[in-house]
Amino acid sequence: MSLGGSGDSLYEKIAERLDGGHFDPNEFEKCVCTLLLDAIPSLSPVQGGSDDGADGTFATSEGQQGILVVTSRKDVIRNLTGSLSRWLETGHEPCLVAVATSRPLNG
């Protein structure tokens, strides 16, 4: 599977759906988790409102723990900060963080 950019049919289909039509944040989260399973086989999606700020958890091959934060909100940094605060406030240890967003990330 490739998400290489222009000319890549999967990339083009995803970009088309993000640019127009109906966008469902819950479906986006499920899609992200599915696509990331190839790269992060230990990814375990966390669904629902009681996720402590994480949309998924994973461990690296070296045993480091991590969380996935998925957002489609306009203020990505604010959403990420809130998710990480909830993660720590609920007693979890600091860990690696992977972020996926439907929003452009530029300066």
CSV table of C-alpha atoms in Angstrom, one decimal:
chain,number,residue,atom,x,y,z
A,1,MET,CA,0.0,0.0,0.0
A,2,SER,CA,1.3,3.4,-0.9
A,3,LEU,CA,0.2,6.8,0.2
A,4,GLY,CA,2.8,8.6,-2.0
A,5,GLY,CA,0.9,11.5,-3.3
A,6,SER,CA,-0.2,12.7,-6.7
A,7,GLY,CA,-0.6,9.8,-9.1
A,8,ASP,CA,-1.3,7.3,-6.3
A,9,SER,CA,-4.9,6.1,-6.7
A,10,LEU,CA,-5.4,5.4,-3.0
A,11,TYR,CA,-4.0,8.9,-2.1
A,12,GLU,CA,-6.3,10.5,-4.7
A,13,LYS,CA,-9.4,8.7,-3.4
A,14,ILE,CA,-8.6,9.8,0.2
A,15,ALA,CA,-7.9,13.4,-0.9
A,16,GLU,CA,-11.1,13.5,-2.9
A,17,ARG,CA,-13.2,12.4,0.1
A,18,LEU,CA,-11.4,14.9,2.4
A,19,ASP,CA,-12.0,17.8,0.0
A,20,GLY,CA,-15.7,17.3,-0.5
A,21,GLY,CA,-18.7,15.2,0.1
A,22,HIS,CA,-19.7,13.8,3.4
A,23,PHE,CA,-17.0,13.5,6.1
A,24,ASP,CA,-17.5,11.4,9.1
A,25,PRO,CA,-14.9,11.8,11.9
A,26,ASN,CA,-15.6,8.4,13.4
A,27,GLU,CA,-15.1,6.7,10.0
A,28,PHE,CA,-11.9,8.7,9.5
A,29,GLU,CA,-10.6,7.4,12.9
A,30,LYS,CA,-11.5,3.8,11.9
A,31,CYS,CA,-9.8,4.3,8.5
A,32,VAL,CA,-6.6,5.7,10.1
A,33,CYS,CA,-6.4,2.7,12.5
A,34,THR,CA,-6.9,0.3,9.7
A,35,LEU,CA,-4.3,2.0,7.5
A,36,LEU,CA,-1.7,2.2,10.3
A,37,LEU,CA,-1.9,-1.5,11.1
A,38,ASP,CA,0.7,-2.3,8.4
A,39,ALA,CA,3.2,0.1,9.9
A,40,ILE,CA,2.2,-0.4,13.6
A,41,PRO,CA,1.1,-4.1,14.0
A,42,SER,CA,0.6,-3.7,17.7
A,43,LEU,CA,-1.9,-0.8,17.3
A,44,SER,CA,-5.1,-1.4,19.3
A,45,PRO,CA,-7.9,1.0,18.5
A,46,VAL,CA,-9.7,2.6,21.5
A,47,GLN,CA,-13.3,3.5,20.6
A,48,GLY,CA,-15.8,5.5,22.6
A,49,GLY,CA,-15.7,8.4,24.9
A,50,SER,CA,-13.8,6.8,27.7
A,51,ASP,CA,-10.5,6.6,25.9
A,52,ASP,CA,-8.5,8.8,28.3
A,53,GLY,CA,-7.5,11.0,25.3
A,54,ALA,CA,-6.1,8.1,23.2
A,55,ASP,CA,-7.7,6.8,20.0
A,56,GLY,CA,-5.3,3.8,20.0
A,57,THR,CA,-2.5,2.3,21.9
A,58,PHE,CA,0.6,0.5,20.7
A,59,ALA,CA,4.1,-0.8,21.6
A,60,THR,CA,7.2,-0.6,19.6
A,61,SER,CA,9.4,-3.6,18.9
A,62,GLU,CA,11.7,-2.2,21.6
A,63,GLY,CA,8.8,-2.3,24.1
A,64,GLN,CA,8.1,1.5,24.3
A,65,GLN,CA,4.5,2.3,24.9
A,66,GLY,CA,2.6,4.8,22.7
A,67,ILE,CA,-0.8,6.3,22.0
A,68,LEU,CA,-2.5,7.4,18.8
A,69,VAL,CA,-4.4,10.6,18.7
A,70,VAL,CA,-6.7,11.1,15.7
A,71,THR,CA,-8.3,14.4,15.1
A,72,SER,CA,-10.3,16.1,12.3
A,73,ARG,CA,-10.9,19.3,14.4
A,74,LYS,CA,-9.6,22.6,12.9
A,75,ASP,CA,-7.3,23.3,15.9
A,76,VAL,CA,-5.1,20.2,15.8
A,77,ILE,CA,-2.6,21.5,18.4
A,78,ARG,CA,-5.4,22.3,20.9
A,79,ASN,CA,-7.0,18.9,20.4
A,80,LEU,CA,-3.7,17.1,20.7
A,81,THR,CA,-2.8,19.1,23.9
A,82,GLY,CA,-6.2,18.3,25.4
A,83,SER,CA,-5.8,14.6,24.6
A,84,LEU,CA,-2.3,14.4,26.1
A,85,SER,CA,-3.5,16.3,29.2
A,86,ARG,CA,-6.4,13.8,29.7
A,87,TRP,CA,-3.9,10.9,29.2
A,88,LEU,CA,-1.6,12.1,31.9
A,89,GLU,CA,-4.4,13.3,34.3
A,90,THR,CA,-6.0,9.8,34.3
A,91,GLY,CA,-2.8,8.4,35.6
A,92,HIS,CA,-1.0,7.2,32.5
A,93,GLU,CA,2.7,7.5,32.1
A,94,PRO,CA,4.3,9.8,29.4
A,95,CYS,CA,4.8,7.8,26.2
A,96,LEU,CA,5.3,8.0,22.5
A,97,VAL,CA,2.6,9.8,20.5
A,98,ALA,CA,1.5,9.3,16.9
A,99,VAL,CA,-0.9,11.9,15.5
A,100,ALA,CA,-3.2,11.6,12.5
A,101,THR,CA,-5.3,14.4,11.2
A,102,SER,CA,-7.5,15.2,8.2
A,103,ARG,CA,-6.3,18.8,8.4
A,104,PRO,CA,-3.3,20.3,6.7
A,105,LEU,CA,-0.3,20.9,9.0
A,106,ASN,CA,1.7,23.8,7.8
A,107,GLY,CA,3.4,26.7,9.5
